[in-house]
Coordinates of C-alpha atoms and ligand atoms in Angstrom, one line a residue:
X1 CA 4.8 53.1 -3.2
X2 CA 2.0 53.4 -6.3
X3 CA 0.2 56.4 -6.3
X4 CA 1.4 57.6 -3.3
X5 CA 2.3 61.2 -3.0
X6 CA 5.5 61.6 -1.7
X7 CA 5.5 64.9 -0.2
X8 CA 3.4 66.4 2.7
X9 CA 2.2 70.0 2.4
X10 CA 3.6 73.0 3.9
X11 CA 2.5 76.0 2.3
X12 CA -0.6 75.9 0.2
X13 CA -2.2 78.1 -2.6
X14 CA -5.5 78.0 -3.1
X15 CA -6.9 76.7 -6.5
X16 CA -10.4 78.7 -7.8
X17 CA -13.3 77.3 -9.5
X18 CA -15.4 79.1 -12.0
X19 CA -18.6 78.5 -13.9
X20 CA -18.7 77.2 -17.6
X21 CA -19.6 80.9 -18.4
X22 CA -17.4 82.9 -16.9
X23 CA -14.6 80.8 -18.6
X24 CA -16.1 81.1 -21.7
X25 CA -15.8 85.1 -21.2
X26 CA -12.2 84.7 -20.5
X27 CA -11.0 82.6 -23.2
X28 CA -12.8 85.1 -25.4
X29 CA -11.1 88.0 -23.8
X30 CA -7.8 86.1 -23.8
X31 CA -8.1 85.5 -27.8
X32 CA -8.2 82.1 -27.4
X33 CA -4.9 82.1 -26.3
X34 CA -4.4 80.4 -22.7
X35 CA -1.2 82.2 -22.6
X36 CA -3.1 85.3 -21.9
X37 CA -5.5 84.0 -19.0
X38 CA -4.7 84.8 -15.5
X39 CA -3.5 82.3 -13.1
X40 CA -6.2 83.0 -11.1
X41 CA -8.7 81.5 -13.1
X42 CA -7.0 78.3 -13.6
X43 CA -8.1 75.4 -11.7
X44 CA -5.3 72.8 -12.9
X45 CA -2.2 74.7 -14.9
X46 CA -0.5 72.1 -17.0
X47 CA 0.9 74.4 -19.3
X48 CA 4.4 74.1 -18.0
X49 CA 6.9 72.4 -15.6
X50 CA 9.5 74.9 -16.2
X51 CA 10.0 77.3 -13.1
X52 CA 6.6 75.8 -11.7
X53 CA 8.0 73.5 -9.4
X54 CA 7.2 73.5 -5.9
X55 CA 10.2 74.2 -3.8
X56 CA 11.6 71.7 -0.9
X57 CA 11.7 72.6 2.5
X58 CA 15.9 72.6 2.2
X59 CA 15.9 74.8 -0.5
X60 CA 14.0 77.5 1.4
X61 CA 16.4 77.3 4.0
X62 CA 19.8 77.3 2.0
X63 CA 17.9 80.4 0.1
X64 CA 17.9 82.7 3.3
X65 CA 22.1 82.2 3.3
X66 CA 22.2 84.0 -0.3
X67 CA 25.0 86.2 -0.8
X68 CA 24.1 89.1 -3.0
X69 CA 27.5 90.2 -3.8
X70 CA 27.6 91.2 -7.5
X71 CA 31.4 89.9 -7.8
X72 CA 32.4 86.6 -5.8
X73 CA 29.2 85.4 -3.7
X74 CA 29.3 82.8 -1.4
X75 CA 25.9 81.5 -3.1
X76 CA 27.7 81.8 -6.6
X77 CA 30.4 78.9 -5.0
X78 CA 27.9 76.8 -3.4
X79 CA 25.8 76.8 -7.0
X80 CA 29.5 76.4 -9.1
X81 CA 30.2 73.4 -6.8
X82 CA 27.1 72.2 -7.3
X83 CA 26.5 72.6 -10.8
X84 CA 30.5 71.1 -12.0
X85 CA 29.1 67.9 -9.7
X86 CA 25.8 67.5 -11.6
X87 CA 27.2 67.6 -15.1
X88 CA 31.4 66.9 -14.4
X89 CA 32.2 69.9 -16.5
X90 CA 35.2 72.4 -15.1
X91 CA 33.6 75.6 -16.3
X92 CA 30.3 77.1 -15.4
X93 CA 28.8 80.1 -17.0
X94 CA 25.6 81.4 -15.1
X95 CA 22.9 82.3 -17.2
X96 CA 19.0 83.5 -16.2
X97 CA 16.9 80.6 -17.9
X98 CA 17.5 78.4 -20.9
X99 CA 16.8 80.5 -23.8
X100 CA 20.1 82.8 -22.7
X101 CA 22.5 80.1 -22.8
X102 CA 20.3 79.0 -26.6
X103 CA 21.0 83.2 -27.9
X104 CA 24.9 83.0 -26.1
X105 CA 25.4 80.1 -28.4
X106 CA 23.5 81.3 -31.5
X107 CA 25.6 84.4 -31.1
X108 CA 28.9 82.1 -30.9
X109 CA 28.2 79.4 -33.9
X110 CA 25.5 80.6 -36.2
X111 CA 26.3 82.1 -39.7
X112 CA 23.4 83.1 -42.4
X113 CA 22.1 80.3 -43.5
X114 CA 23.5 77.6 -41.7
X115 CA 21.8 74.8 -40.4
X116 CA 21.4 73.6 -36.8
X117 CA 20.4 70.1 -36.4
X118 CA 18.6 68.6 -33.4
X119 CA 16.7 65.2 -32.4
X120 CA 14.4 68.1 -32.2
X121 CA 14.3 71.8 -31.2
X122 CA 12.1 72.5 -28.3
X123 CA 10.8 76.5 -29.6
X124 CA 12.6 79.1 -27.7
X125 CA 15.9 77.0 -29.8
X126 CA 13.8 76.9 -32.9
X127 CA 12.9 80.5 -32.8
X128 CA 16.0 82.4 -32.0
X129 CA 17.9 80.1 -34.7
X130 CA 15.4 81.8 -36.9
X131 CA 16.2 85.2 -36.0
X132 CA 19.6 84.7 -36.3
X133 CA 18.9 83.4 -40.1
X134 CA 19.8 79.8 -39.6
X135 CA 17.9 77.1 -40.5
X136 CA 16.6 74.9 -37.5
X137 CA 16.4 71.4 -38.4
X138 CA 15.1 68.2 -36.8
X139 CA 16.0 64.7 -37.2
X140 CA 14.1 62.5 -35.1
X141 CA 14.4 59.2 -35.1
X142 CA 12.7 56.9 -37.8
X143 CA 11.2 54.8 -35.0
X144 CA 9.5 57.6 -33.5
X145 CA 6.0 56.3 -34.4
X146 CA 6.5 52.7 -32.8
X147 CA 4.9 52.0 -29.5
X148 CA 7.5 48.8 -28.9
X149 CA 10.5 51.9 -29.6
X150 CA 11.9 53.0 -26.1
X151 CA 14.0 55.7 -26.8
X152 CA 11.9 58.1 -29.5
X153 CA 14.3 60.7 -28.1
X154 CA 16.8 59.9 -30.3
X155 CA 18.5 61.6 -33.3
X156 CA 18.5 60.0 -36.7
X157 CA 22.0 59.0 -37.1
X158 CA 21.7 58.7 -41.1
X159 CA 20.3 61.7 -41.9
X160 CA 23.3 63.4 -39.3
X161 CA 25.8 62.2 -41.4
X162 CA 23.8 62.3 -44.5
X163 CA 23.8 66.8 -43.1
X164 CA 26.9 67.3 -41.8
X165 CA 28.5 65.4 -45.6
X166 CA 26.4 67.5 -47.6
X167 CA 25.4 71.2 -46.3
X168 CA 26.5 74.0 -44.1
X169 CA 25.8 72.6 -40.3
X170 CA 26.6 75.3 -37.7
X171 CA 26.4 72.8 -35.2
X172 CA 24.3 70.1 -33.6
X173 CA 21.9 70.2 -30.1
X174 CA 20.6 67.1 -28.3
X175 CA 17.6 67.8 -26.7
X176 CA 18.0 65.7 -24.1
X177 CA 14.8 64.7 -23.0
X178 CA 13.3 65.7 -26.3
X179 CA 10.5 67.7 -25.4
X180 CA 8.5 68.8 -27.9
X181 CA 8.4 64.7 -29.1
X182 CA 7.1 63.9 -26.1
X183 CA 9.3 64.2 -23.0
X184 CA 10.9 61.3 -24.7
X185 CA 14.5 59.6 -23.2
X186 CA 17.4 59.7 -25.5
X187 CA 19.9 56.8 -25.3
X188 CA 23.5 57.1 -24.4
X189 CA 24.6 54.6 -27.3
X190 CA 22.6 57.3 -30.1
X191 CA 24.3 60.3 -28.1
X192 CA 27.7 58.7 -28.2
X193 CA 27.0 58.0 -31.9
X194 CA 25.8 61.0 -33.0
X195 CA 28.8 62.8 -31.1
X196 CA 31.6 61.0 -32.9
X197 CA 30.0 61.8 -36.1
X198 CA 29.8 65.4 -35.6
X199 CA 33.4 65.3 -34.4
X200 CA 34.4 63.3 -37.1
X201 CA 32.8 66.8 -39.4
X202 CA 34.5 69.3 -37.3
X203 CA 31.4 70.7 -35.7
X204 CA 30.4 71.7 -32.1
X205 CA 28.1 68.8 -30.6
X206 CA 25.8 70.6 -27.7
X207 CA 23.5 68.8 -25.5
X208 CA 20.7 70.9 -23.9
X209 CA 20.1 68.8 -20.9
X210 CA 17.3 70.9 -18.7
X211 CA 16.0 67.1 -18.1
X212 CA 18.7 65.1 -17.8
X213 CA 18.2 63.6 -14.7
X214 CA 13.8 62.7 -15.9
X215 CA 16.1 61.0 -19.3
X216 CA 18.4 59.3 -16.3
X217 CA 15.5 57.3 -15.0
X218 CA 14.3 56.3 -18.0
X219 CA 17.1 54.9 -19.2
X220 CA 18.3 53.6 -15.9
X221 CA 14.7 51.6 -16.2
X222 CA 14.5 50.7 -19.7
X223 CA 18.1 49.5 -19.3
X224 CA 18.4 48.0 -16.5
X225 CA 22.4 49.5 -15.7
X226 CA 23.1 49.3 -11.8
X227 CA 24.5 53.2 -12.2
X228 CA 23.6 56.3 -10.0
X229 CA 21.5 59.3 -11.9
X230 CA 24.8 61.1 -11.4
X231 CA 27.0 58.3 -12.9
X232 CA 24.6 57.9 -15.5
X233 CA 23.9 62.0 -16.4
X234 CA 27.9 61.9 -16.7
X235 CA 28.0 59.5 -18.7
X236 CA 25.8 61.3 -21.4
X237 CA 27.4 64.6 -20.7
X238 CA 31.2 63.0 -21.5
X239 CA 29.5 62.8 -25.0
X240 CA 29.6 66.3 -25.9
X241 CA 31.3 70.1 -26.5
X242 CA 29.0 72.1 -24.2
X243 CA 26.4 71.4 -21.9
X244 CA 23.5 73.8 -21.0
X245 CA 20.3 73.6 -19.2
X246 CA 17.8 75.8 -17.8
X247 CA 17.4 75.1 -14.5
X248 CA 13.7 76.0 -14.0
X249 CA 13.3 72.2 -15.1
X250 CA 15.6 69.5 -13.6
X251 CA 16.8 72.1 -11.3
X252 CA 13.6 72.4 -9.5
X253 CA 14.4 76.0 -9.2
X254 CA 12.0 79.0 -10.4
X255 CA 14.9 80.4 -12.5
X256 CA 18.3 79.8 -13.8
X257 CA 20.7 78.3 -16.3
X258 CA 24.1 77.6 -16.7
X259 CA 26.3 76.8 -19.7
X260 CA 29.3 74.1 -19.2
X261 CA 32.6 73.0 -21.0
X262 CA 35.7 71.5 -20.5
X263 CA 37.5 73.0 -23.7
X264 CA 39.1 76.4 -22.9
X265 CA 38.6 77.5 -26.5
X266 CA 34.9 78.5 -25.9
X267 CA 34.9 80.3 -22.7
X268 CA 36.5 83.4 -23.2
X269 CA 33.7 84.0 -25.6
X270 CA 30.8 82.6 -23.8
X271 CA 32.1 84.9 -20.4
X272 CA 32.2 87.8 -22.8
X273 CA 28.6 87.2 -24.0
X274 CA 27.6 86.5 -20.9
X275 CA 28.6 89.6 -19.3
X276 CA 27.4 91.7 -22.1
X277 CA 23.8 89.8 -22.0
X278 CA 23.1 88.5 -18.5
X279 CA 25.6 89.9 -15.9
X280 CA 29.0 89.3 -14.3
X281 CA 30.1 85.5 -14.5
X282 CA 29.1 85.2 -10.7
X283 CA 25.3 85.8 -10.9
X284 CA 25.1 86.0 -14.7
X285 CA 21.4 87.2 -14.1
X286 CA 20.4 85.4 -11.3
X287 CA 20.1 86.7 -7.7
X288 CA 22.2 84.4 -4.8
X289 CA 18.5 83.4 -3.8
X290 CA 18.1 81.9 -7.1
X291 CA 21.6 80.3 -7.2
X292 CA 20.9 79.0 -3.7
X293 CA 17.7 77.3 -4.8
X294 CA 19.1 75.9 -7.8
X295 CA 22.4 74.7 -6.1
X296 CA 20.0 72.6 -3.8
X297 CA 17.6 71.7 -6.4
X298 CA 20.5 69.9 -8.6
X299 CA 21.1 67.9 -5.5
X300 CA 17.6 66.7 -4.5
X301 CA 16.8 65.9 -8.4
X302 CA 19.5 63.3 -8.1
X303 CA 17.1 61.4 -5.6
X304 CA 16.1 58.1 -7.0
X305 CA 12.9 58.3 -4.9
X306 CA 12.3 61.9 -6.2
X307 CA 12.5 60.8 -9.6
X308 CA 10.1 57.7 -9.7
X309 CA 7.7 59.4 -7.8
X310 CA 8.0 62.0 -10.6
X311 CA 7.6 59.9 -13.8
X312 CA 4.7 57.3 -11.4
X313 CA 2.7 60.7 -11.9
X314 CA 3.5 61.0 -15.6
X315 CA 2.6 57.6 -16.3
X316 CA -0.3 57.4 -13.5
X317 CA -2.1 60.3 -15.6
X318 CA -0.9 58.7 -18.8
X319 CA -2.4 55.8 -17.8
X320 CA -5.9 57.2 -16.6
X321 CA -5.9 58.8 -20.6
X322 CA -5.3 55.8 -22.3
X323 CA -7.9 53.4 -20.3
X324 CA -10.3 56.4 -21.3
X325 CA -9.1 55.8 -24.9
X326 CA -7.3 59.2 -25.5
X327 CA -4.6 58.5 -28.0
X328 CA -1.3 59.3 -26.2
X329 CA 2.1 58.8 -26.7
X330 CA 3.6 55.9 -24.9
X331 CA 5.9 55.0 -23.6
X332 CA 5.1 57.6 -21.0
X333 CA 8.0 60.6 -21.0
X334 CA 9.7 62.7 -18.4
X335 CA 7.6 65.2 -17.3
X336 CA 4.3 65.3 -19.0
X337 CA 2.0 63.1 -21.0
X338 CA 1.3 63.9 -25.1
X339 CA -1.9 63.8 -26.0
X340 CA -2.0 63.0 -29.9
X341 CA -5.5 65.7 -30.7
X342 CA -5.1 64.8 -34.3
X343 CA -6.1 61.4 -33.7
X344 CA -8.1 62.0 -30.5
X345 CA -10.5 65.1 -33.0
X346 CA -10.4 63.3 -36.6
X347 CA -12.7 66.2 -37.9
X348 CA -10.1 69.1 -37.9
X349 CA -7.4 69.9 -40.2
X350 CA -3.9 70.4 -38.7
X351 CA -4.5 74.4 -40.4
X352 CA -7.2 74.7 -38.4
X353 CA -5.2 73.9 -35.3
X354 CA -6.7 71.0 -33.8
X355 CA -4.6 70.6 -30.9
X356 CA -5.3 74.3 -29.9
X357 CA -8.7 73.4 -30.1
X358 CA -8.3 70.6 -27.5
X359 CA -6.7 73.1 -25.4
X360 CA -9.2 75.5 -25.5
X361 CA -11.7 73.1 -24.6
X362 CA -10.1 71.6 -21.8
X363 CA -10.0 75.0 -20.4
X364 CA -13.5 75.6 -21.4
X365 CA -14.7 72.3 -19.7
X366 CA -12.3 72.6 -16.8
X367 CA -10.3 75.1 -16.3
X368 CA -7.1 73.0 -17.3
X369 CA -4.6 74.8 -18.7
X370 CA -1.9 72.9 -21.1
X371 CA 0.3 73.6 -24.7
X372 CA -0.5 73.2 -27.8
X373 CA 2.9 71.3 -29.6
X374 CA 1.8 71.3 -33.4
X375 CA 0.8 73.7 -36.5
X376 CA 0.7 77.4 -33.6
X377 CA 3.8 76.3 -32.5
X378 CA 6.2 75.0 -35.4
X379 CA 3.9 76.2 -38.3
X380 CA 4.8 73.6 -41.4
X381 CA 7.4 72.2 -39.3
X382 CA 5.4 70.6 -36.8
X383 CA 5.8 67.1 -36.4
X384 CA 2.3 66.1 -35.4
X385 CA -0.3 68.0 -33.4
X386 CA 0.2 67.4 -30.0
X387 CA -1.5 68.5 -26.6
X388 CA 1.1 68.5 -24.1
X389 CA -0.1 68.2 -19.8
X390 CA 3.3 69.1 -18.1
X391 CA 3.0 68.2 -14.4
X392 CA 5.2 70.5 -12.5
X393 CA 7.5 68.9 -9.6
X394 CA 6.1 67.9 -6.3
X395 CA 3.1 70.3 -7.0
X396 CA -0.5 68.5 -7.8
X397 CA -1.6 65.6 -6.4
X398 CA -2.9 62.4 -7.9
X399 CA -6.5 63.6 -7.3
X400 CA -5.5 66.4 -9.3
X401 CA -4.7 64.6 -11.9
X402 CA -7.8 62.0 -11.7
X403 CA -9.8 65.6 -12.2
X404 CA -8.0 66.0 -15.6
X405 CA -9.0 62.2 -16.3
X406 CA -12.1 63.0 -16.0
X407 CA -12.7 66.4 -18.5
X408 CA -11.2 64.3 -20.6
X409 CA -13.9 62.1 -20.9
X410 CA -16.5 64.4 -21.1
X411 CA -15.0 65.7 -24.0
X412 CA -14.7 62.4 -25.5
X413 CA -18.5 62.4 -25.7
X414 CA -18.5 65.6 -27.5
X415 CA -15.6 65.9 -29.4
X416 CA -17.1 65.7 -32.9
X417 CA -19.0 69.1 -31.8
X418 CA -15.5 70.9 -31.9
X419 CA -14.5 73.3 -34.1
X420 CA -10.9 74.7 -35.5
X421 CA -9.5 78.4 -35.3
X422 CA -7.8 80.5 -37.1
X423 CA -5.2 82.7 -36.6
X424 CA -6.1 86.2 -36.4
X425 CA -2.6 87.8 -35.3
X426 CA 0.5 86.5 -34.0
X427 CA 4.3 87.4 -34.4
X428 CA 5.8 85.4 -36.9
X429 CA 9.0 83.3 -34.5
X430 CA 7.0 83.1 -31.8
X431 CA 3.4 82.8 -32.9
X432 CA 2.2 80.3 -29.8
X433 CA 3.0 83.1 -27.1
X434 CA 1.3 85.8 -28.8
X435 CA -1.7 84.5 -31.1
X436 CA -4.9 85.8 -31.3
X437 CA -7.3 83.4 -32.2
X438 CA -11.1 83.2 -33.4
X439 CA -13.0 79.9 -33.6
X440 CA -13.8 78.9 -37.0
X441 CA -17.7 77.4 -36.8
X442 CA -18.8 74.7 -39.4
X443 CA -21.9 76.5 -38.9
X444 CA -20.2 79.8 -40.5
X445 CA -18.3 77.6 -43.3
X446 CA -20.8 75.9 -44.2
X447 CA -23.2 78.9 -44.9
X448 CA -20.0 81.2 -46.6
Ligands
F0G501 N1 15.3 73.8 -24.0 C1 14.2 73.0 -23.7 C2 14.2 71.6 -24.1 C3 13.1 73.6 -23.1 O1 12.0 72.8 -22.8 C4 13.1 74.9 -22.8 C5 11.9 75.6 -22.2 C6 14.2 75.7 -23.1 C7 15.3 75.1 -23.7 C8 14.3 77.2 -22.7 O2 14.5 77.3 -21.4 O3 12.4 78.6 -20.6 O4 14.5 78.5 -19.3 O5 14.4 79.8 -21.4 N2 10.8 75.0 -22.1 C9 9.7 75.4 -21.3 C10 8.6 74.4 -21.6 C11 9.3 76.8 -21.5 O6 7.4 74.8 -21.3 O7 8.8 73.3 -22.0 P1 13.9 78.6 -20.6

C-alpha cells in the first residue's frame, strides 16, 4: 500500500527540537562538521543507514538465545547457516563491520602501486586502498548521467579491459549497490561481464554486496524476472571470487560482516587475518547477540514486502524533492535519495565544498543531519558533489520525511545567500570524518 508505513511502534526514542540559535552554536562548536554533533541535537539523522536500523520484534527475541562461547557458539551456527543461505557461498569468515573484511582483503591482494578498480569505491574502500599504497580507481558507467539509464550502478566494461590489458590491477570490487553514485542497482548481465573479463586477466573479482538484496528489488522491478530476492542475490553472487558485506546495512543489524568464498585457496589466509585482526573464526569480533541479530536480519531482508516498503520511502522522499524542484538523481536508489548540491547552489565552486554547505544548512534550518558525497569526501576524485539523505530501515516515518521536504524548500528560497567553506584541518585518507571547517563569506572575499 502507498505511503503506508509498514511497521507499528514498539519502543520509541524521543526526537528534540532546538532553536535556529542554539544550532547555529553547535555547528560552530562542531567545526562545521556534522560528524561531530551529538545525536541529541538532531531532529532527523540522515547521515547513515548503516547500523541505524531499527530492529524487528524477532530479532530481539532470537538475541536473548546468544551464545557467548568464544570457540563454537550456538549463535555463531545459527548466523553460519544463515549467512551460506543468503549469499550460497560454503565458507563464512565473521568479521565486525565492512571496512574489516575491505583491510583483510587489502592485506591479501594489494601490492605498492597496484590498482584496484571498482564501479566505484564507497570511502572506507577508497581510503584503506590508499594506505596500503594502491591506487583506487573507479569506472562507472558512461551512462551514468542519463535519466532514461536504469542501472548507473554498473562498471564500465571498456575501460575494465582497457585496465586489466594495460596496468598492474590487484584486483577488481563491485559495489553492489553502488553507493557513493547514488544507491544505484547494478545489473546481473554487467556483473557477469565484467567477471569473465577479470577472469579472463587472472585477477580476483570481489563483490561488496552490503546492499544486495535493496540492488535485488531493483532489478527484480526494472526487469521484470519472476525470481525470489534469494534466487536473484545468488545469481549475482555466482558471478564472483569472494563476497563480503557489512551487515549493519542489508543485514538490518547494528554490527557485523562476513567475508564468503567457495575456492579453498583464499581461506586459510583470510582465517589467519581474521584471527589476528578481529577474533576467533566463530565471533570474529562480534558478540553472539550481534550474530543473532544479524542471522535474523538476513532472513527478514529477504521479505519482498520489507523491501518495497523500503525503496516506496526512498522514492516517496525522492519524489517530494523533485516536485519541489531539487535536482536529484533518479531513478531513485536503494536506500537514500542524492541530492545533486552542485546543480541545486550554482554559486559555489566544488573547492569550496558546495555540497557540505547544503549539509550544513539543512542542519542549520532543521536539524537534518545527512553526508556530503563530493570534493570532503573523494578530494579530486569526486565524481560530482552530492548530498546524500540515507533513510535507515523501518526507522522514520513518512511524516518524517515530508519534514525534510519541507527545509528543503525554505532553502530553495534562500539558497543564493549561501556560502562555501574551507578546510581548516582534516586527516588526509579520511578528511570527511575529521574536518574542521570555517565558512568562507562573499562578504570577507570580496573585501580581501
Ligand atoms: N562498502 C560500502 C558500499 C559501504 O557503504 C560501507 C559503509 C562499507 C563498505 C564499510 O562498511 O561501515 O561496516 O565498515 N558505508 C556506511 C555509509 C558507513 O554510510 O554508507 P562498515
Amino acid at each position: 500500500m502507498e505511503n503506508f508505513e509498514l511497521y507499528k511502534y514498539k519502543v520509541v526514542q524521543k526526537i528534540n527540537f532546538l532553536s535556529l540559535e542554539e544550532r547555529e552554536k553547535i555547528l560552530e562548536n562542531a567545526g562545521y562538521n556534522v560528524f561531530n554533533i551529538s545525536s541529541k541535537y538532531i531532529t532527523v539523522d540522515l547521515l547513515t543507514d548503516s547500523g541505524t536500523n531499527t530492529i524487528s520484534d524477532l530479532q530481539l527475541s532470537m538475541m536473548m538465545l546468544f551464545d557467548e562461547s568464544y570457540a563454537g557458539a550456538e549463535s555463531f551456527e545459527r548466523f553460519l547457516q544463515s549467512a551460506k543461505d543468503f549469499c550460497n557461498k560454503r565458507f563464512i569468515v565473521p568479521v565486525h563491520q565492512g571496512r574489516a573484511a575491505e583491510k583483510i582483503l587489502a592485506e591479501i591482494f594489494c601490492s605498492k602501486g597496484s590498482i584496484v578498480l571498482s564501479n566505484t569505491h564507497f570511502d572506507t574502500g577508497f581510503a584503506i586502498y590508499k594506505y596500503k599504497e594502491s591506487i583506487p580507481v573507479n569506472i562507472p558507467t558512461p551512462f551514468y548521467g542519463d535519466e532514461a539509464f536504469l542501472f548507473k550502478g554498473n562498471i564500465d566494461l571498456d575501460k575494465l579491459e582497457s585496465f586489466l590489458k594495460n596496468e598492474n590491477v590487484s584486483h577488481v570490487v563491485m559495489t553492489i549497490t553502488n553507493n557513493a553514485l547514488g544507491g544505484q542497482p547494478v545489473d546481473l548481465e554487467n556483473v557477469a561481464q565484467a567477471y569473465e573479463l577479470t577472469k579472463k586477466y587472472g585477477k580476483p573479482f570481489i563483490i561488496d554486496g552490503c546492499r544486495i538484496a535493496e540492488n535485488a528489488i531493483l532489478y527484480k522491478k526494472y526487469r521484470g524476472v519472476n525470481k525470489s530476492i534469494k534466487e536473484i542475490i545468488h545469481s549475482y553472487t555466482h558471478y564472483c571470487d569472494i563476497f563480503y558485506m557489512s551487515t549493519k546495512k542489508d543485514g538490518i543489524a547494528h554490527m557485523g560482516g562476513f567475508i564468503a568464498l567457495d575456492d579453498e585457496k583464499f581461506l586459510p589466509k583470510i582465517r589467519q587475518l581474521a584471527i589476528l585482526f578481529e577474533g576467533f573464526p566463530s565471533y570474529g569480533g562480534l558478540s553472539g547477540k550481534d550474530m543473532e541479530i544479524i542471522a535474523q536480519g538476513l532472513r527478514e531482508v529477504l521479505d519482498e514486502d520489507y523491501l518495497n516498503d523500503r525503496i516506496n520511502q526512498v522514492s516517496f522522499l525522492g519524489n517530494l524533492l523533485d516536485r519541489i524542484g531539487v535536482p536529484v538523481i533518479k531513478p531513485f536508489g536503494g536506500h537514500a535519495v542524492f541530492v545533486d548540491a552542485q546543480k541545486f547552489i550554482e554559486h559555489i565552486k566544488p573547492e569550496d565544498y558546495v555540497a557540505q554547505s547544503l549539509v550544513v544548512e539543512l542542519y542549520r534550518r532543521g536539524g537534518i543531519r545527512a553526508v556530503e558525497v563530493g570534493y570532503l569526501m573523494y578530494g579530486k576524485d569526486a565524481i560530482r558533489n552530492l548530498v546524500r539523505l540515507a533513510i535507515p530501515r523501518r526507522t522514520y516515518t513518512y511524516s518524517h520525511l515530508q519534514f525534510v521536504a519541507k527545509i528543503f524548500e525554505e532553502i530553495k528560497e534562500n539558497k543564493d545567500e549561501l556560502d562555501g567553506f574551507e578546510v581548516v584541518s582534516a586527516d588526509p585518507l579520511v578528511p570527511h570524518f575529521t574536518a574542521i571547517l570555517r565558512p568562507k563569506r562573499r562578504s570577507n572575499i570580496e573585501r580581501s
